[in-house]
XYZ file of N, CA and C in Angstrom:
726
model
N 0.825 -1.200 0.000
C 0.000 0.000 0.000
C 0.863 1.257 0.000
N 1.654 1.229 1.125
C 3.319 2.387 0.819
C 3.026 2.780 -0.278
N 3.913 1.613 -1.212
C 4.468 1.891 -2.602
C 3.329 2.160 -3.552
N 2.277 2.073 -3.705
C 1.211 2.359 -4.164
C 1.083 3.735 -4.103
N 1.095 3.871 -2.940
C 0.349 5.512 -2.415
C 1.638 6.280 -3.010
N 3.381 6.158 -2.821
C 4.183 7.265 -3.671
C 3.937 6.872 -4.749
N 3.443 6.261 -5.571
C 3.639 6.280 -6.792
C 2.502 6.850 -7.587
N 1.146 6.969 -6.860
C 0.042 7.848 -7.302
C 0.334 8.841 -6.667
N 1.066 9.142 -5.816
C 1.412 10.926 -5.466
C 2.332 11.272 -6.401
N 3.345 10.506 -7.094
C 4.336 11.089 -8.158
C 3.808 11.520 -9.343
N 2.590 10.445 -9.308
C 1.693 10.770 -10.926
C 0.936 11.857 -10.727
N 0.306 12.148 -9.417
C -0.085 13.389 -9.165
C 0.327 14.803 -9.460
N 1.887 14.492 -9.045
C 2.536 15.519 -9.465
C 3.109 15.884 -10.657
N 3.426 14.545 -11.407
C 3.277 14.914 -12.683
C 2.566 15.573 -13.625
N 1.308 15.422 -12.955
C -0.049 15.207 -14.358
C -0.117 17.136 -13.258
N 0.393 17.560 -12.304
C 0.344 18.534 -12.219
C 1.303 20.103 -12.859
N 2.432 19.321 -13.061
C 3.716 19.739 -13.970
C 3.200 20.126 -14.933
N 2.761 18.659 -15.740
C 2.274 18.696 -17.284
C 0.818 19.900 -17.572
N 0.178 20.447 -16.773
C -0.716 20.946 -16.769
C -0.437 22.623 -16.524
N 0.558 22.823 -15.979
C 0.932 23.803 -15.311
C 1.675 24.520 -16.907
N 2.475 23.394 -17.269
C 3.707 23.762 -18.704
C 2.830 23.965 -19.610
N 1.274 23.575 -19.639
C 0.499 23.151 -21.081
C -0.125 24.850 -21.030
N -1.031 25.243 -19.857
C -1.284 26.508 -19.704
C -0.013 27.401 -19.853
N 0.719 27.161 -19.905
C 2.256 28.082 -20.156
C 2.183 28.007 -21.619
N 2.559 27.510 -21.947
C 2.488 27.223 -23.822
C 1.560 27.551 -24.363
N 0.753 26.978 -23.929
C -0.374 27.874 -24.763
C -0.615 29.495 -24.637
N 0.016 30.381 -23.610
C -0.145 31.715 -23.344
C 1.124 32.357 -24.396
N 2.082 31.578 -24.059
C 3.437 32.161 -24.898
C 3.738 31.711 -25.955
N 3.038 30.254 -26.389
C 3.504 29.629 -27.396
C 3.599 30.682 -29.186
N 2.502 31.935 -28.707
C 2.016 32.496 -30.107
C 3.578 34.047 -30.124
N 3.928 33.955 -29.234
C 4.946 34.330 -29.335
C 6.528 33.451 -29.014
N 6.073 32.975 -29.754
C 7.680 31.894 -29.949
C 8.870 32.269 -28.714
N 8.322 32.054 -27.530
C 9.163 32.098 -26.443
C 9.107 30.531 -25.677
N 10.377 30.874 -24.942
C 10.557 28.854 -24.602
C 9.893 29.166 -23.022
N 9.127 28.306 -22.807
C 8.684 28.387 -21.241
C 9.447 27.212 -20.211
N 10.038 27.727 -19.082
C 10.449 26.655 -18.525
C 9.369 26.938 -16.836
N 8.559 25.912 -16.355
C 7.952 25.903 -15.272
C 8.410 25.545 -14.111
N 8.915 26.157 -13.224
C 9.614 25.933 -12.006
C 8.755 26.042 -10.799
N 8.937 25.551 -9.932
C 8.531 24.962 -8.879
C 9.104 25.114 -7.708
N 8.665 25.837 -6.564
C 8.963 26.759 -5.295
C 10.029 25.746 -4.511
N 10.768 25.847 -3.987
C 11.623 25.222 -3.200
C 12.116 25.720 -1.840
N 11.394 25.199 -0.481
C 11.617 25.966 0.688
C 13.558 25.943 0.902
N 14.040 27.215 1.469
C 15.637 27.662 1.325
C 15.735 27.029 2.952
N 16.840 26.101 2.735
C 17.478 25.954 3.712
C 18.753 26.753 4.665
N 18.760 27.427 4.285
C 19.764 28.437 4.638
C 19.460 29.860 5.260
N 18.380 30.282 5.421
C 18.298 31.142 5.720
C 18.881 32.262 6.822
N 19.209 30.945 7.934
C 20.054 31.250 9.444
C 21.399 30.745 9.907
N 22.568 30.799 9.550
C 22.887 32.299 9.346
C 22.743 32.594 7.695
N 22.377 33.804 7.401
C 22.572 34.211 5.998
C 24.225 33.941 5.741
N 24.382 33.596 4.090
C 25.343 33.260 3.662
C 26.340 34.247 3.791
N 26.304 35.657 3.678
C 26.917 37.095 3.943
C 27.506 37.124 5.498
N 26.358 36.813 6.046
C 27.162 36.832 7.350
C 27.983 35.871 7.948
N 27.661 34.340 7.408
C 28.487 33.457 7.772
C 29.923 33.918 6.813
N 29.937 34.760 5.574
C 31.234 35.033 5.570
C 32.230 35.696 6.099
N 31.462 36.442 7.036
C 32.814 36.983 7.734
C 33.815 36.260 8.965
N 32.793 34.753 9.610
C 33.348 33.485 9.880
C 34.988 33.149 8.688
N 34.201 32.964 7.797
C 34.880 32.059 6.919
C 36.324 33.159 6.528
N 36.368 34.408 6.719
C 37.351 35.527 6.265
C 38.126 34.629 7.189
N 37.801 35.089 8.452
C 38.902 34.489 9.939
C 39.593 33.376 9.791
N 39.327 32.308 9.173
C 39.351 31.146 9.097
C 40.499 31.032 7.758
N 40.262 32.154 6.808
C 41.234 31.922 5.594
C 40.585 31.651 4.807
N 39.491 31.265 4.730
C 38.510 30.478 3.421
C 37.755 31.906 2.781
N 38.167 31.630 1.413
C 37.142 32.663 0.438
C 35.840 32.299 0.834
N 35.363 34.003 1.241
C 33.877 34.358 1.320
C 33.103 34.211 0.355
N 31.855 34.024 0.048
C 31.335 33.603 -1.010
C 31.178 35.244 -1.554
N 31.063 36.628 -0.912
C 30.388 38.048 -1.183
C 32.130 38.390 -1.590
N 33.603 37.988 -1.607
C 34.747 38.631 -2.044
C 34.701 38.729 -3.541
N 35.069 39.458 -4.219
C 35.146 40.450 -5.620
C 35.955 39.726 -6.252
N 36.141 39.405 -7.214
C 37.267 38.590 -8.433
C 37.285 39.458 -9.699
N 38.191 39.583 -10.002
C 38.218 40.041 -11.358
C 38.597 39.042 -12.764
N 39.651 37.753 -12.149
C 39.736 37.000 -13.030
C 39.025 35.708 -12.858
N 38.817 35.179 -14.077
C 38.141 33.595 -14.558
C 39.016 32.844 -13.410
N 40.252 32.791 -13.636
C 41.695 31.638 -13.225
C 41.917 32.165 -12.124
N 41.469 32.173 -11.177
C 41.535 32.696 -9.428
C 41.712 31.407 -9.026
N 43.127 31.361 -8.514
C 43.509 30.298 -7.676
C 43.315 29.654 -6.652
N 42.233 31.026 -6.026
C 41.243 30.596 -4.785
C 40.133 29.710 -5.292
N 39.686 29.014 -4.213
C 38.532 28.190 -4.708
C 37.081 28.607 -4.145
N 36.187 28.681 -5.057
C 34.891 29.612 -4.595
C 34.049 28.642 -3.979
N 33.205 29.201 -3.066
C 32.111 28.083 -2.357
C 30.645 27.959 -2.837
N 30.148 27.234 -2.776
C 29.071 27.091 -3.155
C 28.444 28.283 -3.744
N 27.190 28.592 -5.044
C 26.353 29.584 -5.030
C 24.834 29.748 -5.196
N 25.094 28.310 -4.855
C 23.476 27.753 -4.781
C 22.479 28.686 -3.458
N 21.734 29.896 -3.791
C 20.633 30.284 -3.509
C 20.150 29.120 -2.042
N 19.909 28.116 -2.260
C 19.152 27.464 -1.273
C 19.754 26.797 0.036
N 21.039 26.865 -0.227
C 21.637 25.681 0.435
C 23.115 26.445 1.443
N 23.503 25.959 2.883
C 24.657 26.081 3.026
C 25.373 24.617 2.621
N 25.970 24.842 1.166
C 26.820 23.647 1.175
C 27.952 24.250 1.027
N 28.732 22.973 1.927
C 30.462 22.643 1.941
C 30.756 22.714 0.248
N 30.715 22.877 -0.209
C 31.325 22.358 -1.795
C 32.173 23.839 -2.182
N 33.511 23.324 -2.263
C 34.249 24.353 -3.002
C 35.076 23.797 -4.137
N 34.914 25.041 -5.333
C 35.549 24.655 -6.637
C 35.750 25.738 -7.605
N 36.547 25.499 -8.715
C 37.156 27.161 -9.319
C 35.769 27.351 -10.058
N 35.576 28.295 -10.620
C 34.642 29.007 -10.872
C 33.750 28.512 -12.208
N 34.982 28.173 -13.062
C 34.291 27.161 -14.528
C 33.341 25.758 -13.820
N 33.768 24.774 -12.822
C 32.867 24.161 -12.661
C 31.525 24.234 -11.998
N 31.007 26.008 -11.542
C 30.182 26.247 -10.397
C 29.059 25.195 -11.495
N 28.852 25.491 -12.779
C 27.457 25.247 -13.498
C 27.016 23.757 -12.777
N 28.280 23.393 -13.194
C 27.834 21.272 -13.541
C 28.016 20.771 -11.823
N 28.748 21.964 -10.593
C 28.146 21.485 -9.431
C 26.537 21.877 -9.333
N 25.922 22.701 -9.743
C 24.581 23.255 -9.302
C 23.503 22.070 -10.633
N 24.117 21.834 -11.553
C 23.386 20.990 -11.968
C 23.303 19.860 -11.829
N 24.424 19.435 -11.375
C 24.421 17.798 -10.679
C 24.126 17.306 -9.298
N 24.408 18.577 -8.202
C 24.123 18.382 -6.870
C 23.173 18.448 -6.416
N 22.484 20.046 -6.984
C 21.535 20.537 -6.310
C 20.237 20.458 -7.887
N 20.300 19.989 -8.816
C 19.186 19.386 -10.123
C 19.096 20.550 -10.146
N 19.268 22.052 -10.300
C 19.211 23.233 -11.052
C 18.966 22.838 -12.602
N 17.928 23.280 -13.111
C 17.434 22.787 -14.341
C 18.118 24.327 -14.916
N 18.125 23.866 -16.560
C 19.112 25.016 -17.213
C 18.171 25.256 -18.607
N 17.958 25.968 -19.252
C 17.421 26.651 -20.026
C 18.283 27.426 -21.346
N 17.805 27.110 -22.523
C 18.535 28.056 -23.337
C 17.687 28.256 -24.534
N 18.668 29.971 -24.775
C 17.271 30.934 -25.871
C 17.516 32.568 -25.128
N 17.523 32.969 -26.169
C 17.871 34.579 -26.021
C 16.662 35.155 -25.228
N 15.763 34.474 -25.162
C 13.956 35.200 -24.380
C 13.202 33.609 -24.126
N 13.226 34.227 -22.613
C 12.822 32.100 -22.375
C 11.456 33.533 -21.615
N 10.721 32.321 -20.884
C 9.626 32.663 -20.310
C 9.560 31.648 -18.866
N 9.458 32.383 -17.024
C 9.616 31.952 -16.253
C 8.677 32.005 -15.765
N 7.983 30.534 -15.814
C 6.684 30.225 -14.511
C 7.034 30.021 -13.346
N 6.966 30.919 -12.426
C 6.686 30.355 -11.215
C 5.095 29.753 -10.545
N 4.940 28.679 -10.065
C 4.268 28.195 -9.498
C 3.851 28.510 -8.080
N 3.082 28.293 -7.815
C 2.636 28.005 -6.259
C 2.896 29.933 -5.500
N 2.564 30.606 -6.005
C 3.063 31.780 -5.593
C 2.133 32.110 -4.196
N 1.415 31.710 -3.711
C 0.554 31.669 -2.091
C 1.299 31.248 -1.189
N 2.397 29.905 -1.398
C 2.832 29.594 -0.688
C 3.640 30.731 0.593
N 3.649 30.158 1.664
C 4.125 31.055 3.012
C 5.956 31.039 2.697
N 6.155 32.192 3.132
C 7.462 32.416 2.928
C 8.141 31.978 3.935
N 9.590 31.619 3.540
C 10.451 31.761 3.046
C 10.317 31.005 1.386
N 10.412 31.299 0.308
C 10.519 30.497 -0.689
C 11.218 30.682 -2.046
N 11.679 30.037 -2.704
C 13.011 30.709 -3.564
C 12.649 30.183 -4.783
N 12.161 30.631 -5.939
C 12.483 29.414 -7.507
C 13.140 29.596 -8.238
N 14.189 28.785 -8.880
C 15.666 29.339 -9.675
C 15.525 28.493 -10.876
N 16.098 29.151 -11.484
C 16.585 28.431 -13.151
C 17.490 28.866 -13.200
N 18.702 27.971 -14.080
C 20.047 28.484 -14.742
C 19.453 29.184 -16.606
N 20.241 30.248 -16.763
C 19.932 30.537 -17.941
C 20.830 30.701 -19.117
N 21.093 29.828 -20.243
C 22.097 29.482 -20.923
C 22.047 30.415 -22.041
N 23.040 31.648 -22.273
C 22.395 32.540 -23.314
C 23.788 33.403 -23.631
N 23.666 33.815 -25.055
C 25.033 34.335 -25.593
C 26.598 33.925 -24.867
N 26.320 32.642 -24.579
C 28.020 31.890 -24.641
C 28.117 31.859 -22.924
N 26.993 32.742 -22.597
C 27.582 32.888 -20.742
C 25.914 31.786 -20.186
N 26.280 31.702 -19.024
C 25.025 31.123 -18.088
C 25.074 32.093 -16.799
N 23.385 31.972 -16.925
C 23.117 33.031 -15.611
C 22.282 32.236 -14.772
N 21.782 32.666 -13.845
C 21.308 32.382 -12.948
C 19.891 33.077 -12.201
N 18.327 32.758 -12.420
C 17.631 33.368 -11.916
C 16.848 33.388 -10.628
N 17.056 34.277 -9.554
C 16.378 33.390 -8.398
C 14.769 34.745 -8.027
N 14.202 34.284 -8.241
C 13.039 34.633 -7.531
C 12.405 34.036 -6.308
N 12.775 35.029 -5.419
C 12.642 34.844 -3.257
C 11.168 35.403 -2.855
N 10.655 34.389 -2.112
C 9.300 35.342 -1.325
C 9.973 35.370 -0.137
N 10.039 36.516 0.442
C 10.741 36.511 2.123
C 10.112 37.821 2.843
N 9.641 37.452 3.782
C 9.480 38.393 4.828
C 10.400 39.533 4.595
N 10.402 40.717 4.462
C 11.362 41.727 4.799
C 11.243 42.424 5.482
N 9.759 42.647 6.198
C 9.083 43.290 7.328
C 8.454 42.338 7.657
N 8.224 41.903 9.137
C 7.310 40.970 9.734
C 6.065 40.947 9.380
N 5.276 39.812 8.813
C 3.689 39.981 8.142
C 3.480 40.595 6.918
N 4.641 40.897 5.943
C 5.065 41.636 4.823
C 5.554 40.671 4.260
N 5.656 39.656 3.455
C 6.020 39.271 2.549
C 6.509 39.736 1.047
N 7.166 39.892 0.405
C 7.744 40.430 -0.902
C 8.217 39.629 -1.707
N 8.223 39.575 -3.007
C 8.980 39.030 -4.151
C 10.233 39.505 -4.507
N 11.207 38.515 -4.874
C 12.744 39.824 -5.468
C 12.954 38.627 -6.293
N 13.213 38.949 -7.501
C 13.782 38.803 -8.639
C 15.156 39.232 -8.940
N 16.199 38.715 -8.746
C 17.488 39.118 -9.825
C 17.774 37.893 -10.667
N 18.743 38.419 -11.696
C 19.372 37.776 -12.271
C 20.975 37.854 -12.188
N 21.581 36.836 -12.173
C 22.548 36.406 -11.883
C 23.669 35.923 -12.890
N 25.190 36.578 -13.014
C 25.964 35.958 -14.571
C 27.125 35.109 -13.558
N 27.006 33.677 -13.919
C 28.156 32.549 -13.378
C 29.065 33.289 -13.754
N 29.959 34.141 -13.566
C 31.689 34.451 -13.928
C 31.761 35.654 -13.199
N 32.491 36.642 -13.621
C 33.172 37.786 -12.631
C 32.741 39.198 -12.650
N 32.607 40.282 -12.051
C 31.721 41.390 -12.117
C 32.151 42.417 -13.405
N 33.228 41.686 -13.766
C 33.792 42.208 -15.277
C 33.356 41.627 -16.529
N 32.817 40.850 -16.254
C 31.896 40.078 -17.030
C 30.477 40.434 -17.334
N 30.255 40.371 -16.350
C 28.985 40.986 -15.719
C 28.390 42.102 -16.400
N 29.748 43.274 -16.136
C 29.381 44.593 -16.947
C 29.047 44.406 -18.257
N 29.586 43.283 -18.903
C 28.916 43.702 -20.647
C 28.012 43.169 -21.103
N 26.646 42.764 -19.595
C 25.403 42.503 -20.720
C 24.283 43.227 -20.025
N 23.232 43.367 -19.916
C 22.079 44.010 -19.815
C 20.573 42.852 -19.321
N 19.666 42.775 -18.636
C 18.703 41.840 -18.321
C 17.471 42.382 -18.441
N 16.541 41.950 -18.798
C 15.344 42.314 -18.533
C 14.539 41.595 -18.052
N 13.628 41.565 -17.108
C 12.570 41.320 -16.468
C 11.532 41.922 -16.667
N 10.308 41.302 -17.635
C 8.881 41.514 -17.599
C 7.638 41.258 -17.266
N 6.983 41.069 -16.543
C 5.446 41.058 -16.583
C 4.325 41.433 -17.196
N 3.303 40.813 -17.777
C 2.595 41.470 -18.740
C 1.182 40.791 -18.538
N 0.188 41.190 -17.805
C -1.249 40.335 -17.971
C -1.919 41.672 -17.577
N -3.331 41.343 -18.256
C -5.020 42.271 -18.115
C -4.341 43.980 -18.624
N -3.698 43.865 -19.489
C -3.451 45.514 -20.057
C -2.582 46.170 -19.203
N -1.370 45.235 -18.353
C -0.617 46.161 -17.353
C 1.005 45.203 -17.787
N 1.458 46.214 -17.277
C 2.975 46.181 -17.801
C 3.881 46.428 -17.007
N 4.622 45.946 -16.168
C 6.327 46.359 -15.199
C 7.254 45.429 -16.069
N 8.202 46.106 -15.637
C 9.405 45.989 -16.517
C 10.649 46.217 -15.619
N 11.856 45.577 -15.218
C 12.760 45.371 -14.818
C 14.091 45.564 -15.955
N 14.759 46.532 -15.738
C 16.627 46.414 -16.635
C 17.400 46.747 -15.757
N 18.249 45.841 -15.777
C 19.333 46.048 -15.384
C 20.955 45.718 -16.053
N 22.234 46.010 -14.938
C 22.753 44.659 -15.427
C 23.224 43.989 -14.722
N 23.571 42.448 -14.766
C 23.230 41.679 -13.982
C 24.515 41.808 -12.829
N 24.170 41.145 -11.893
C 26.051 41.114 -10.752
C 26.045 40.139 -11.042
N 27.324 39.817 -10.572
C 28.348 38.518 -10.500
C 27.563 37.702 -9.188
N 27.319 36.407 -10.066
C 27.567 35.285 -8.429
C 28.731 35.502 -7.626
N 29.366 35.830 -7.963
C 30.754 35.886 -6.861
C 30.100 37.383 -5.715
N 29.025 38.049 -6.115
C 28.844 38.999 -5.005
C 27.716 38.710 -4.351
N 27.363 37.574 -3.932
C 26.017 36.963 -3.091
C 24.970 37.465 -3.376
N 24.318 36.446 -3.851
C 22.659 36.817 -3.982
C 21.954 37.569 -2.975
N 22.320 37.238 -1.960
C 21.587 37.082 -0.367
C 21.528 38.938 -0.063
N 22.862 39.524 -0.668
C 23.547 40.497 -0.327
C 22.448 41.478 -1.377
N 22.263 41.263 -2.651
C 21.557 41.484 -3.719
C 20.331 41.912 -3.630
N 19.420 41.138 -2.920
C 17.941 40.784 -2.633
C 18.130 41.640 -1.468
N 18.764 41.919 -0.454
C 18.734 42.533 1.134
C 18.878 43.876 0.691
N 19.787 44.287 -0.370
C 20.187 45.463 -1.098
C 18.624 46.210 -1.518
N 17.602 45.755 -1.961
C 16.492 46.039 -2.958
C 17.143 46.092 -4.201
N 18.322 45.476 -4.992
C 18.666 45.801 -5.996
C 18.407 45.126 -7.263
N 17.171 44.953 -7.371
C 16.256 43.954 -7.897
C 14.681 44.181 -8.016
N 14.289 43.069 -8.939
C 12.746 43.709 -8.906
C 11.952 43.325 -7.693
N 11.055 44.278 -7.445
C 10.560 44.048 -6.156
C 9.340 43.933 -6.121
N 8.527 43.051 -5.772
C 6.716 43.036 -5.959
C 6.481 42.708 -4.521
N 5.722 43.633 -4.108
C 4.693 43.193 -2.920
C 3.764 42.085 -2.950
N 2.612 41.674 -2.454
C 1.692 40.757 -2.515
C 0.657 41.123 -3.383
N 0.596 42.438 -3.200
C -0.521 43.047 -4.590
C -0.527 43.198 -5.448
N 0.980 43.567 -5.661
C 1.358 43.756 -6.463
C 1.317 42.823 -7.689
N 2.050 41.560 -7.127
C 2.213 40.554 -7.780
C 0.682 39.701 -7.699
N -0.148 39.543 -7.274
C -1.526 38.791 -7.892
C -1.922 39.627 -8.787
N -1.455 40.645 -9.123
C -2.244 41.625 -9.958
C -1.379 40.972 -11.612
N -0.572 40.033 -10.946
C -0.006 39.649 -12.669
C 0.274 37.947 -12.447
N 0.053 37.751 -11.432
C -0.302 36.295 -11.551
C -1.638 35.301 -11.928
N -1.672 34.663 -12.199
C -2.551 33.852 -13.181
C -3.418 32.443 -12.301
N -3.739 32.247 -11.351
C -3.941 31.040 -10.552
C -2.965 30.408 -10.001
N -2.238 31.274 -9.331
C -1.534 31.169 -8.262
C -0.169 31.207 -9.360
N 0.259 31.482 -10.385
C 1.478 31.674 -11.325
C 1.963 32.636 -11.992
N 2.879 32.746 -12.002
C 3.572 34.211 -11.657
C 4.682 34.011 -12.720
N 4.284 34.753 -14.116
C 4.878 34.929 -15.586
C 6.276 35.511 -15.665
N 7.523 35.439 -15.820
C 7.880 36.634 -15.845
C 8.898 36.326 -17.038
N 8.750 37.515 -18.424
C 9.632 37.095 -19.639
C 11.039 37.905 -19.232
N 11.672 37.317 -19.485
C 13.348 37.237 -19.320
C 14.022 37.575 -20.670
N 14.945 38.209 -20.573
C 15.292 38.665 -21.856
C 16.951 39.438 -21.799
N 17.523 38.757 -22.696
C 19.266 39.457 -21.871
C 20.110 39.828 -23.366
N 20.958 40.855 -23.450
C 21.802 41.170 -24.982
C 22.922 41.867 -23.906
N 23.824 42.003 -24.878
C 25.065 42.291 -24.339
C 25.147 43.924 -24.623
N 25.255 44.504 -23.528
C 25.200 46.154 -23.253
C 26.765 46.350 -22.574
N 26.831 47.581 -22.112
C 28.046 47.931 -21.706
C 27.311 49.200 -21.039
N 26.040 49.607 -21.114
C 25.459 50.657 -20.684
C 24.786 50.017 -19.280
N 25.420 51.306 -18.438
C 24.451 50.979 -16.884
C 23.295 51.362 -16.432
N 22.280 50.830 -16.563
C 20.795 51.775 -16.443
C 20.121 50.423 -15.291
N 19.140 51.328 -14.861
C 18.575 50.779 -14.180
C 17.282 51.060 -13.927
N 15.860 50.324 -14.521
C 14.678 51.336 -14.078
C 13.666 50.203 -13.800
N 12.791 50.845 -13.324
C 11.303 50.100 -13.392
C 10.456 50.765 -13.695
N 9.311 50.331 -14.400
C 8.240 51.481 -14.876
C 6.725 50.622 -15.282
N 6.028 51.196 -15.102
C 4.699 50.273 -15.016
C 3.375 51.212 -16.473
């Protein structure tokens, strides 16, 4: 009976996936954008934040995950940059991708304009949904956080994220959109370096930011659209506009 019962809860969740991706496609499909449907994942890490456990790790000699790099070939070895997790895992910077896709199943995406479902957007916070994003020769990284930032305040933050160095970083540009019932926000930026903590990013406001009203006002039955879109700039702007 066990094995019975996970295996009609897996199909459950399947036939809930498949349903979730089919209403996705069919909204974006008429604009030839790739939809990838992601799925909320409670963050284990929250206490201590990763920022602050680095100033532990300074004392100690071990690269902070928030220290600045300028080159690819840094002889130091970087720690983890997985959004969800305090993991032990340290490694040079070319392999961060294939640890986050093999350890932690970070699903990866590629296409100059993908389209990001988030799911389950009611859920109680703390909650994080990420995709890797594979686009003009680089991979980025998207994490969208529901977190308390005021007690009984819940908020959305959106950044995007470029796997390599803040010199890198500088030469492309991101966009973040929303678009349902005749309303429009819009997110540009350009993106930071994983090497300068997400955690640090999102605490910053340096990112898109939706309240609770904000965001049902563009979510769809509990799903939360947002088109993604990245070209290589060298210009620093930064706006939101509705």
């Amino acid at each position: 009976m066990l094995f019975f019962t996970q295996c009609f809860g897996a199909v459950l969740d399947l036939i809930h996936l498949r349903f979730q991706h089919y209403k996705a496609k069919r909204v974006f499909s008429a604009a030839g954008q790739l939809v990838c449907v992601v799925n909320p994942t409670h963050s284990l890490k929250y206490a201590p934040t990763r920022c602050a456990a680095a100033q532990a790790s300074t004392e100690q000699g071990i690269l902070p995950p928030c220290h600045h790099h300028e080159a690819v070939h840094d002889p130091q070895l970087v720690p983890c940059t997985c959004p969800l997790f305090s993991c032990p895992w340290e490694g040079h910077l070319e392999v961060v991708v294939s640890h986050l896709r093999q350890t932690h199943r970070i699903n990866i995406l590629q296409g100059a304009e993908i389209v990001f479902l988030a799911t389950d957007m009611h859920l109680p916070a703390p909650m994080d949904w990420i995709i890797m994003h594979s686009c003009l020769g680089h991979q980025f990284l998207l994490v969208l956080r529901k977190q308390e930032k005021y007690e009984g305040h819940p908020q959305f933050f959106a950044t995007m994220m470029l796997i390599g160095t803040p010199t890198q970083a500088n030469n492309f540009t991101y966009r973040l959109e929303l678009n349902r019932n005749q309303r429009r926000l819009k997110w540009e930026a350009t993106p930071r370096s994983i090497l300068e903590c997400v955690d640090s990013v999102i605490s910053d406001g340096d990112c898109l930011v939706l309240n609770t009203s904000l965001a049902q006002l563009f979510s769809d039955n509990g799903s939360l659209a947002i088109g993604i879109a990245i070209t290589t700039s060298k210009v620093h702007s930064s706006e939101a506009e509705i």
